[in-house]
Coordinates of C-alpha atoms in Angstrom, one line a residue:
Chain V
M1 CA -0.2 0.7 0.1
R2 CA 2.8 2.0 0.8
N3 CA 5.1 2.0 -1.8
K4 CA 1.7 1.8 -4.1
I5 CA 0.9 5.3 -3.4
L6 CA 4.7 6.4 -3.1
N7 CA 5.0 5.3 -6.9
A8 CA 2.2 7.2 -8.1
I9 CA 2.9 10.8 -6.2
E10 CA 6.4 10.7 -6.5
N11 CA 5.5 12.0 -9.9
H12 CA 3.1 14.2 -9.8
A13 CA 2.5 15.5 -6.4
R14 CA -0.4 17.5 -7.2
I15 CA -3.2 14.7 -7.6
N16 CA -6.3 14.4 -5.0
T17 CA -6.9 11.8 -2.8
E18 CA -9.8 11.1 -4.6
D19 CA -8.0 10.1 -7.2
L20 CA -4.9 8.5 -5.6
A21 CA -7.3 6.5 -4.1
A22 CA -9.2 5.3 -7.1
I23 CA -4.9 4.7 -8.4
T24 CA -3.9 3.0 -5.5
C25 CA -7.3 0.5 -5.1
S26 CA -7.9 2.0 -1.0
T27 CA -10.2 5.0 -0.1
P28 CA -9.3 8.7 0.9
E29 CA -9.7 8.4 4.8
V30 CA -6.9 5.5 4.6
V31 CA -5.5 7.8 1.8
E32 CA -4.9 10.2 3.4
K33 CA -3.4 9.0 7.0
E34 CA -1.0 6.5 5.3
L35 CA -0.3 10.1 3.5
K36 CA 0.3 12.2 7.1
K37 CA 2.3 8.6 8.8
L38 CA 5.0 8.5 5.5
E39 CA 5.3 12.7 6.1
D40 CA 5.9 11.9 9.6
E41 CA 8.6 9.4 9.5
N42 CA 10.2 11.2 6.8
V43 CA 9.9 8.4 4.4
I44 CA 8.5 11.6 2.0
C45 CA 10.0 14.5 2.6
G46 CA 8.4 17.2 1.2
Y47 CA 6.2 18.4 -1.8
H48 CA 9.2 19.9 -4.3
T49 CA 7.8 22.1 -7.8
L50 CA 10.0 22.0 -10.9
I51 CA 10.6 25.2 -11.6
N52 CA 12.1 27.1 -15.4
W53 CA 12.6 30.3 -13.2
E54 CA 13.9 31.6 -16.8
K55 CA 10.6 31.2 -18.9
V56 CA 9.5 33.9 -16.1
G57 CA 12.2 36.2 -17.4
E58 CA 13.9 35.2 -13.2
E59 CA 17.4 35.7 -13.3
S60 CA 19.1 32.2 -11.6
A61 CA 22.2 30.2 -11.7
D62 CA 23.1 27.4 -10.1
A63 CA 26.7 24.8 -9.3
F64 CA 28.3 22.2 -8.8
I65 CA 30.6 22.5 -5.9
E66 CA 33.2 19.6 -5.1
V67 CA 34.2 20.0 -2.3
K68 CA 37.7 17.9 0.0
V69 CA 37.6 18.0 2.8
A70 CA 39.0 16.4 5.9
P71 CA 37.5 14.4 7.6
Q72 CA 36.8 14.2 11.5
K73 CA 37.2 13.0 14.3
G74 CA 34.3 10.5 15.3
V75 CA 31.7 12.1 13.6
G76 CA 33.6 11.3 9.6
F77 CA 32.2 13.5 7.2
D78 CA 28.6 14.4 9.2
Q79 CA 29.5 17.2 11.7
L80 CA 30.9 19.8 8.0
A81 CA 28.0 18.2 6.1
E82 CA 25.3 18.9 8.5
N83 CA 27.0 22.2 9.3
L84 CA 27.0 23.4 4.9
S85 CA 23.0 22.6 5.4
S86 CA 22.5 25.2 7.1
Y87 CA 23.6 27.4 4.4
P88 CA 20.7 29.0 2.4
Q89 CA 22.4 28.9 -0.6
V90 CA 23.4 24.7 -0.6
S91 CA 20.4 22.9 -2.1
D92 CA 21.5 19.7 -2.1
I93 CA 24.7 18.0 -0.3
F94 CA 26.3 14.1 -1.1
L95 CA 28.9 11.7 -0.1
V96 CA 31.0 10.7 -2.7
S97 CA 32.9 8.2 -4.6
G98 CA 35.9 9.7 -6.4
N99 CA 38.2 12.7 -6.8
C100 CA 36.3 14.9 -3.9
D101 CA 34.5 14.4 -0.8
L102 CA 31.2 16.8 -0.5
M103 CA 29.5 17.2 -4.0
L104 CA 26.9 20.2 -3.1
V105 CA 24.8 22.2 -5.3
I106 CA 24.4 26.0 -4.8
K107 CA 22.0 28.4 -6.2
G108 CA 22.6 32.2 -6.1
K109 CA 20.6 34.9 -8.1
T110 CA 24.0 35.5 -10.6
M111 CA 27.1 33.8 -10.6
R112 CA 29.3 36.2 -9.3
E113 CA 27.0 35.4 -6.6
I114 CA 27.7 32.1 -6.0
A115 CA 31.4 32.2 -6.7
M116 CA 31.3 35.2 -4.2
F117 CA 30.0 32.6 -2.0
V118 CA 32.2 29.5 -2.4
S119 CA 35.1 32.2 -1.7
E120 CA 34.1 33.5 0.8
E121 CA 32.2 31.6 3.4
L122 CA 32.8 27.9 1.6
S123 CA 36.2 27.5 1.2
T124 CA 37.2 29.7 4.7
I125 CA 34.7 26.8 6.8
D126 CA 37.7 24.5 9.3
G127 CA 38.0 21.4 7.6
V128 CA 37.0 22.4 4.4
L129 CA 40.7 21.6 1.7
S130 CA 39.6 22.5 -1.3
T131 CA 37.0 23.8 -3.9
T132 CA 36.3 22.7 -7.8
T133 CA 33.1 24.3 -9.0
Q134 CA 31.6 23.7 -12.2
F135 CA 27.8 26.2 -13.4
I136 CA 25.1 24.8 -15.1
L137 CA 25.7 26.5 -17.7
K138 CA 21.9 24.9 -19.4
T139 CA 19.5 21.9 -17.6
Y140 CA 17.9 19.0 -20.1
K141 CA 16.7 17.1 -17.7
K142 CA 16.3 17.7 -13.5
D143 CA 14.1 14.5 -11.4
G144 CA 13.3 13.6 -14.6
F145 CA 11.7 15.6 -15.7
E146 CA 12.5 17.0 -18.6
V147 CA 12.7 21.0 -18.9
E148 CA 12.8 22.0 -22.1
N149 CA 10.4 18.8 -23.7
I150 CA 13.2 17.6 -26.2
S151 CA 10.8 14.6 -27.1
K152 CA 7.2 15.2 -28.1
D153 CA 4.5 12.8 -28.1
E154 CA 5.3 11.6 -32.4
R155 CA 2.3 9.6 -32.5
F156 CA -0.6 9.8 -35.0
A157 CA -4.0 11.5 -32.5
L158 CA -6.1 8.1 -33.5
S159 CA -4.4 5.2 -34.3
Chain E
M1 CA -9.3 2.7 -70.3
R2 CA -10.9 -1.0 -68.4
N3 CA -11.0 -0.7 -64.5
P4 CA -7.7 -0.5 -62.6
L5 CA -8.3 -1.7 -59.9
N6 CA -9.5 -4.7 -57.5
S7 CA -13.6 -5.1 -57.1
Y8 CA -12.9 -6.5 -54.0
I9 CA -10.8 -3.7 -52.3
E10 CA -11.9 -1.0 -54.2
A11 CA -15.6 -2.3 -52.2
I12 CA -13.7 -2.5 -48.4
P13 CA -14.3 1.0 -46.2
P14 CA -11.9 2.6 -44.8
S15 CA -11.2 2.0 -41.9
G16 CA -13.0 4.3 -39.0
I17 CA -10.3 5.7 -37.3
R18 CA -9.5 7.8 -40.7
K19 CA -12.0 9.4 -41.0
F20 CA -12.0 10.8 -37.2
F21 CA -8.2 11.8 -37.9
D22 CA -8.9 13.9 -40.8
L23 CA -10.5 15.9 -39.1
V24 CA -7.8 16.2 -36.3
A25 CA -5.7 17.3 -39.3
E26 CA -7.3 19.6 -40.8
M27 CA -8.3 21.3 -37.3
H28 CA -3.9 22.1 -37.2
D29 CA -4.8 23.3 -33.5
P30 CA -2.2 22.4 -30.2
E31 CA -4.6 22.7 -28.4
V32 CA -6.3 19.4 -29.6
I33 CA -5.3 16.7 -27.1
S34 CA -6.3 13.5 -28.0
L35 CA -7.7 10.1 -26.5
G36 CA -7.1 8.7 -29.2
V37 CA -4.0 6.4 -29.7
G38 CA -3.8 2.6 -30.4
E39 CA 0.5 2.9 -29.2
P40 CA 2.4 2.6 -25.7
D41 CA 4.3 6.3 -24.9
F42 CA 6.7 4.5 -23.5
D43 CA 10.1 5.1 -25.7
T44 CA 11.5 1.4 -26.4
P45 CA 13.4 0.1 -23.4
W46 CA 17.2 1.9 -24.3
H47 CA 18.9 -2.3 -23.8
I48 CA 16.5 -3.1 -26.9
R49 CA 17.4 -0.4 -28.8
K50 CA 21.3 -0.6 -28.2
E51 CA 20.7 -4.4 -29.2
G52 CA 19.5 -3.2 -32.9
I53 CA 22.0 0.2 -32.5
N54 CA 23.8 -2.9 -32.1
S55 CA 23.6 -4.5 -35.4
L56 CA 24.1 -2.1 -37.0
T57 CA 26.9 -1.7 -35.8
R58 CA 28.2 -5.1 -36.8
G59 CA 27.0 -4.9 -40.3
K60 CA 23.2 -7.0 -39.4
T61 CA 22.2 -5.8 -42.1
F62 CA 21.5 -8.5 -44.6
Y63 CA 18.1 -10.3 -44.7
T64 CA 17.8 -13.0 -41.6
A65 CA 15.9 -17.0 -42.8
N66 CA 12.6 -16.7 -43.8
A67 CA 11.0 -17.8 -40.7
G68 CA 13.9 -15.6 -38.4
L69 CA 16.2 -15.3 -37.0
M70 CA 16.7 -19.4 -34.5
E71 CA 18.3 -17.4 -31.8
L72 CA 15.5 -15.3 -31.9
R73 CA 12.8 -18.2 -32.4
K74 CA 13.8 -19.7 -29.8
E75 CA 13.7 -17.1 -27.3
I76 CA 10.1 -16.8 -28.4
A77 CA 9.0 -20.9 -28.0
V78 CA 11.3 -19.5 -23.6
F79 CA 8.7 -17.0 -23.8
M80 CA 5.8 -18.4 -24.4
K81 CA 6.5 -21.7 -22.7
R82 CA 7.7 -19.6 -19.7
K83 CA 4.9 -16.7 -19.8
Y84 CA 1.3 -19.4 -21.2
D85 CA 2.7 -22.7 -21.0
L86 CA 2.6 -23.4 -24.1
S87 CA 4.5 -25.7 -26.3
Y88 CA 6.5 -24.7 -29.5
D89 CA 9.4 -26.4 -31.7
A90 CA 10.5 -23.3 -32.6
A91 CA 12.3 -24.6 -35.9
K92 CA 8.6 -26.1 -37.3
E93 CA 6.1 -23.7 -35.1
I94 CA 6.7 -20.4 -34.6
L95 CA 6.8 -17.7 -37.2
V96 CA 8.3 -13.9 -37.2
T97 CA 6.5 -12.2 -39.0
V98 CA 6.3 -7.5 -39.8
G99 CA 4.3 -7.2 -37.2
G100 CA 1.1 -9.0 -35.8
S101 CA -1.0 -7.5 -38.3
E102 CA 1.3 -9.7 -41.0
A103 CA 0.7 -12.7 -38.8
I104 CA -2.8 -12.1 -39.0
D105 CA -3.3 -11.4 -43.0
A106 CA -0.1 -14.5 -42.9
C107 CA -3.0 -17.2 -41.7
F108 CA -6.3 -16.4 -43.3
R109 CA -4.4 -16.3 -46.3
A110 CA -2.8 -20.3 -45.4
M111 CA -5.5 -21.9 -43.8
L112 CA -9.1 -19.9 -45.1
D113 CA -10.5 -21.2 -49.0
R114 CA -12.1 -19.1 -51.1
G115 CA -15.9 -19.4 -49.7
D116 CA -15.0 -20.6 -46.3
E117 CA -16.7 -18.2 -43.1
V118 CA -14.2 -16.9 -40.2
I119 CA -16.1 -15.6 -37.8
I120 CA -15.1 -12.2 -36.8
P121 CA -16.7 -10.7 -32.2
E122 CA -16.7 -7.2 -32.9
P123 CA -16.2 -4.6 -31.3
C124 CA -12.9 -5.5 -32.9
F125 CA -9.7 -4.0 -33.7
V126 CA -10.0 -2.5 -37.5
S127 CA -7.6 -5.2 -40.1
Y128 CA -9.5 -8.0 -39.5
K129 CA -12.6 -8.6 -41.8
P130 CA -10.8 -6.6 -44.6
C131 CA -7.5 -9.3 -44.4
A132 CA -10.2 -12.1 -44.6
I133 CA -11.5 -10.4 -47.3
F134 CA -7.7 -10.5 -49.7
A135 CA -7.3 -14.3 -48.7
G136 CA -11.4 -14.2 -50.3
A137 CA -13.0 -15.7 -47.5
V138 CA -16.4 -14.4 -45.7
P139 CA -16.2 -12.4 -42.5
V140 CA -19.1 -12.8 -40.6
V141 CA -19.3 -10.2 -37.5
L142 CA -20.9 -11.5 -34.8
N143 CA -21.6 -8.2 -32.3
L144 CA -20.5 -8.9 -28.7
S145 CA -22.8 -8.0 -25.9
P146 CA -21.8 -5.1 -23.4
E147 CA -23.8 -7.2 -20.6
H148 CA -20.9 -10.5 -21.1
E149 CA -18.5 -7.3 -21.4
F150 CA -18.3 -8.1 -24.8
R151 CA -16.5 -11.5 -23.9
L152 CA -17.8 -14.0 -26.2
Q153 CA -20.3 -16.4 -25.0
P154 CA -21.0 -20.4 -26.4
E155 CA -24.3 -19.5 -27.3
E156 CA -23.0 -16.2 -29.4
L157 CA -20.9 -18.7 -30.8
E158 CA -22.7 -21.9 -31.6
A159 CA -25.4 -19.3 -33.1
A160 CA -22.4 -18.0 -35.5
I161 CA -22.0 -21.3 -36.8
T162 CA -23.1 -22.2 -40.1
D163 CA -21.0 -25.2 -42.3
K164 CA -19.0 -22.7 -43.2
T165 CA -17.9 -21.7 -40.3
K166 CA -14.3 -22.6 -41.3
M167 CA -12.6 -20.2 -38.3
V168 CA -12.9 -18.4 -35.0
L169 CA -10.3 -15.1 -34.2
L170 CA -10.5 -14.3 -31.1
S171 CA -8.0 -11.0 -29.7
Y172 CA -8.4 -10.5 -25.7
P173 CA -7.2 -8.5 -24.5
N174 CA -9.5 -7.1 -27.1
N175 CA -8.9 -3.6 -28.7
P176 CA -11.5 -1.4 -28.3
T177 CA -13.1 -3.1 -25.3
G178 CA -10.0 -3.6 -22.8
A179 CA -11.6 -7.2 -22.1
I180 CA -10.7 -9.8 -21.2
M181 CA -11.3 -13.5 -21.2
E182 CA -10.1 -15.5 -18.4
R183 CA -10.2 -19.3 -18.0
K184 CA -13.3 -20.0 -17.3
D185 CA -14.3 -18.1 -20.5
L186 CA -12.3 -19.8 -23.0
E187 CA -12.5 -23.0 -21.8
K188 CA -16.6 -22.8 -22.6
I189 CA -15.9 -21.4 -26.0
A190 CA -13.2 -23.9 -26.2
E191 CA -15.8 -27.1 -26.1
V192 CA -17.4 -26.1 -28.8
I193 CA -14.5 -25.5 -31.0
I194 CA -14.5 -28.8 -31.2
R195 CA -17.2 -30.0 -31.1
H196 CA -17.6 -28.1 -34.4
D197 CA -14.0 -28.8 -35.8
L198 CA -12.9 -25.0 -36.3
F199 CA -9.4 -23.7 -35.9
V200 CA -8.9 -20.4 -34.1
I201 CA -6.5 -17.5 -34.9
S202 CA -6.0 -15.5 -31.5
D203 CA -4.7 -12.4 -31.6
E204 CA -2.7 -12.2 -27.9
I205 CA -0.8 -8.6 -29.0
Y206 CA -2.4 -7.3 -25.9
A207 CA -1.9 -10.8 -23.7
E208 CA 0.7 -8.8 -20.7
L209 CA -1.1 -6.1 -20.9
T210 CA -3.3 -8.1 -17.8
Y211 CA -4.7 -6.1 -15.1
G212 CA -6.1 -6.3 -10.7
D213 CA -6.8 -10.3 -10.7
A214 CA -6.6 -11.1 -13.5
E215 CA -4.5 -13.9 -15.1
F216 CA -4.4 -13.9 -18.8
V217 CA -4.7 -17.8 -20.5
S218 CA -4.3 -18.5 -23.8
I219 CA -7.0 -20.8 -24.7
A220 CA -3.7 -22.6 -27.4
S221 CA -3.2 -23.8 -23.2
L222 CA -7.0 -25.4 -23.0
P223 CA -6.6 -29.3 -24.5
G224 CA -7.1 -30.1 -27.3
M225 CA -7.1 -26.7 -28.7
K226 CA -3.4 -26.4 -29.0
E227 CA -3.5 -28.5 -32.8
R228 CA -6.3 -26.8 -33.2
T229 CA -5.1 -22.5 -32.9
I230 CA -2.8 -20.5 -34.3
V231 CA -1.8 -17.3 -31.9
V232 CA -0.5 -13.9 -33.3
N233 CA 2.0 -11.7 -30.8
G234 CA 4.0 -9.1 -31.3
F235 CA 6.5 -6.4 -29.5
S236 CA 4.5 -3.8 -30.4
K237 CA 3.0 -3.6 -26.9
A238 CA 4.6 -4.6 -24.2
Y239 CA 7.6 -3.8 -25.0
A240 CA 6.3 -0.5 -26.7
M241 CA 8.0 -1.6 -30.3
T242 CA 4.8 0.0 -32.4
G243 CA 7.8 0.9 -34.9
W244 CA 9.9 -1.9 -34.9
R245 CA 7.7 -3.6 -36.4
L246 CA 7.4 -7.9 -36.2
G247 CA 5.1 -9.7 -34.6
Y248 CA 5.1 -14.1 -34.9
A249 CA 2.5 -16.4 -34.9
A250 CA 3.1 -20.1 -33.5
G251 CA 0.7 -23.1 -34.6
P252 CA 0.6 -26.6 -35.8
A253 CA 3.9 -26.8 -38.0
V254 CA 1.5 -28.3 -40.9
V255 CA -0.1 -23.8 -41.1
I256 CA 2.5 -22.7 -40.3
K257 CA 4.7 -23.9 -43.0
Q258 CA 2.0 -22.7 -45.3
M259 CA 1.6 -19.1 -43.7
M260 CA 6.0 -19.7 -44.6
K261 CA 5.2 -19.8 -48.0
V262 CA 2.6 -16.7 -48.1
H263 CA 5.7 -14.9 -45.7
Q264 CA 8.0 -16.2 -48.1
F265 CA 7.0 -14.4 -51.6
A266 CA 5.5 -11.3 -50.2
I267 CA 8.3 -10.8 -47.8
M268 CA 11.0 -12.3 -47.3
C269 CA 12.0 -11.9 -43.6
S270 CA 10.7 -9.5 -41.4
P271 CA 13.5 -6.3 -40.2
T272 CA 16.6 -7.8 -39.4
L273 CA 17.5 -5.2 -37.0
S274 CA 14.2 -5.7 -35.3
Q275 CA 14.8 -8.8 -34.9
Y276 CA 18.2 -8.6 -32.9
A277 CA 16.5 -6.5 -30.7
A278 CA 14.0 -8.2 -29.9
V279 CA 16.1 -11.2 -29.0
S280 CA 17.6 -8.4 -26.2
A281 CA 13.7 -7.9 -25.1
L282 CA 12.5 -11.5 -24.6
R283 CA 15.8 -12.9 -22.8
N284 CA 15.7 -9.1 -20.5
G285 CA 12.8 -7.4 -20.5
D286 CA 10.7 -8.9 -17.5
E287 CA 11.2 -5.5 -15.2
D288 CA 10.2 -3.4 -18.4
I289 CA 7.1 -5.3 -19.1
Q290 CA 6.2 -5.0 -15.5
M291 CA 7.2 -1.1 -15.1
M292 CA 4.8 -0.2 -18.1
R293 CA 2.1 -2.1 -16.6
D294 CA 2.3 -1.2 -13.5
E295 CA 1.9 2.4 -14.7
Y296 CA -0.7 1.7 -17.3
D297 CA -2.7 0.2 -14.7
R298 CA -3.0 3.1 -12.4
R299 CA -3.8 5.6 -15.7
R300 CA -6.6 2.3 -15.8
R301 CA -8.0 3.0 -12.3
F302 CA -7.8 7.2 -12.9
V303 CA -9.4 6.9 -15.7
L304 CA -11.6 4.6 -15.0
N305 CA -13.0 6.3 -11.7
R306 CA -13.1 9.7 -13.7
F307 CA -15.7 7.8 -15.4
H308 CA -17.8 6.4 -12.7
K309 CA -17.1 9.8 -10.8
M310 CA -19.6 11.6 -13.8
G311 CA -21.7 8.2 -14.2
I312 CA -20.6 7.0 -16.7
P313 CA -21.9 3.8 -17.2
C314 CA -18.1 1.9 -17.5
F315 CA -17.4 -1.8 -16.5
E316 CA -13.9 -2.2 -15.0
A317 CA -12.1 -3.9 -18.2
K318 CA -8.6 -5.6 -17.5
G319 CA -6.9 -5.1 -21.1
A320 CA -4.5 -2.9 -22.9
F321 CA -4.9 0.4 -22.5
Y322 CA -8.5 1.4 -23.2
L323 CA -11.6 1.9 -21.9
F324 CA -15.2 1.4 -23.9
P325 CA -17.1 4.0 -21.7
C326 CA -21.6 3.7 -22.3
I327 CA -22.4 7.5 -23.5
K328 CA -26.2 5.7 -24.4
E329 CA -27.8 8.3 -22.3
F330 CA -27.3 11.9 -24.2
G331 CA -29.9 10.0 -27.0
M332 CA -26.5 10.9 -29.8
S333 CA -24.5 8.3 -32.7
S334 CA -20.4 7.9 -31.0
S335 CA -20.0 9.3 -34.3
E336 CA -21.8 13.0 -33.2
F337 CA -20.5 13.0 -30.1
A338 CA -17.2 12.3 -31.1
E339 CA -16.6 15.0 -33.4
E340 CA -18.9 17.3 -30.9
I341 CA -16.6 16.8 -28.2
L342 CA -13.6 17.6 -30.7
K343 CA -14.9 21.1 -31.9
E344 CA -16.6 21.4 -28.1
Q345 CA -13.5 20.9 -26.2
K346 CA -11.2 20.1 -28.2
L347 CA -10.1 16.4 -27.5
A348 CA -10.0 13.1 -30.0
V349 CA -11.9 9.8 -29.0
V350 CA -12.8 7.3 -31.7
P351 CA -15.5 6.7 -31.3
G352 CA -17.1 2.5 -30.5
S353 CA -18.4 2.2 -33.9
A354 CA -15.2 2.4 -36.3
F355 CA -14.7 -1.4 -34.5
G356 CA -18.1 -2.2 -35.6
E357 CA -22.0 -1.8 -35.6
S358 CA -21.7 -3.7 -32.0
G359 CA -19.6 -0.7 -30.2
E360 CA -22.7 1.6 -31.2
G361 CA -22.9 3.9 -28.1
F362 CA -19.4 3.6 -27.3
L363 CA -16.3 5.8 -27.3
R364 CA -12.4 3.9 -27.5
I365 CA -11.1 6.1 -24.5
S366 CA -7.2 5.2 -25.2
Y367 CA -5.4 5.4 -21.9
A368 CA -1.6 5.0 -23.0
Y369 CA -0.8 8.4 -22.0
S370 CA 0.7 10.5 -19.0
L371 CA -2.3 10.8 -15.9
K372 CA -1.1 14.4 -15.9
D373 CA -2.9 14.1 -20.3
L374 CA -5.2 12.5 -18.8
E375 CA -6.4 14.3 -15.4
R376 CA -6.4 17.2 -18.7
A377 CA -8.3 15.5 -20.7
M378 CA -10.7 13.3 -17.9
E379 CA -11.6 17.3 -17.4
R380 CA -12.4 18.1 -20.3
I381 CA -14.9 14.8 -20.8
R382 CA -16.5 15.8 -17.6
K383 CA -17.1 19.6 -19.0
F384 CA -18.4 18.3 -22.4
I385 CA -20.5 15.5 -20.4
E386 CA -21.9 18.8 -17.8
S387 CA -23.3 20.9 -20.8
L388 CA -24.6 18.2 -22.6
R389 CA -26.7 17.0 -19.3
N390 CA -27.8 20.9 -19.2
R391 CA -28.7 20.4 -22.3
Q392 CA -30.7 17.9 -21.5
Q393 CA -32.8 19.7 -19.4

């Protein structure tokens, strides 16, 4: 039941409980209760809207930042990750394998704003050894959605 | 100049879907949305496409054996055993065709003599009747009833049989109704078929798209039926491979041998590239089918619930990706309904009558669309129905 609900809403958060109940062979009351539980247990961590800000003329810039850090005794990377997450500019933090330790996604109004944040805030934090910034120039697909409608429905309307 | 045309072909009316297709095309309106497609909205799974590309890279661009790559036929045999408990000899009992459609055409040509009757239960896919006529046979339409959720009833079949009847066409899960036949339904039909010494062509192209607690059963798997059944299946619906044009027929060696003749002289072999891709589909495609089926099932429930909320009678179709709601309360033909909703709400649907007389009063609603698209479309239907009901008061 839980997985049925999660599968149905993963890419369709705005679906109403009645439709969701129909899809999952349940009742709106049961679905409502289950959703509440999933939220309480932090299985559903939030409802996110994927917005293409460029389309409404809003200036925005995103960057991936590779961060090398010195792990701290006893807490590893967790303490630093927690510190980083308190910055509103930091939208995602991942512990990764490969050339760096943490991968961040930083959001700002302009590339300059991001650059300033990295040089003046991020790189001065204790434990941060080095950073590499990669600005995102264009987003084609995000969270499973094609941002620019790369592929259209090419099927004949009737067949 | 004398008439250049064959009078049988000339007399066949164009497909009922075609008329609406032209109507929609003429509108040139980007606001028009459709619930009219008869193919999956998913892309062919990547590993299958990659195998097609690989075959080109490796220069596998020659004819294959007429019956299809042996490797593919063997995989088809394994698949049919694993999924439907049907055992076929890959060397003699399986023919790879250009889509399920070619298999149907070749089967009619190979089995029916001029004047033989083939019983075609309607509503059904638009190709069966013309193909029977191509073969010189006589299609005998059997009108299925909504009371039985468009499942073929033994009494109905019995009543349609004459001393010229040779074959019965079964097409479940069904396009356009979404109806299925369960084991108990098929057993009753099999009894009639055997008693009258008939043959069955069973179009099982939607077999993998069976939902809920229903389980697909092939009539060929019932006792005494394998030797009198030609199973037609393919890759289009289960693996979202419509454009690859690949299907197959499985049946008694004597029949496949003659179908092979038709296929060999008319087609030579199915596209080589598609055959290589299909091997990967059969070997590694179970999860893809499961993923797509789960998604269709969610959409099916969604649309069904919306129709029920609107008070539109619609039986719970458990197969394919169609629902078949009844619009008789509005006192208009399904064709009029479809034309009006296209004009007023810019929504394209296929009238049930396009699939035979017994489809009159119904619409074929395809749910091979994203939930988001379905939501928009169902809202348009709701508005249209509301305005019709207001007009009626």
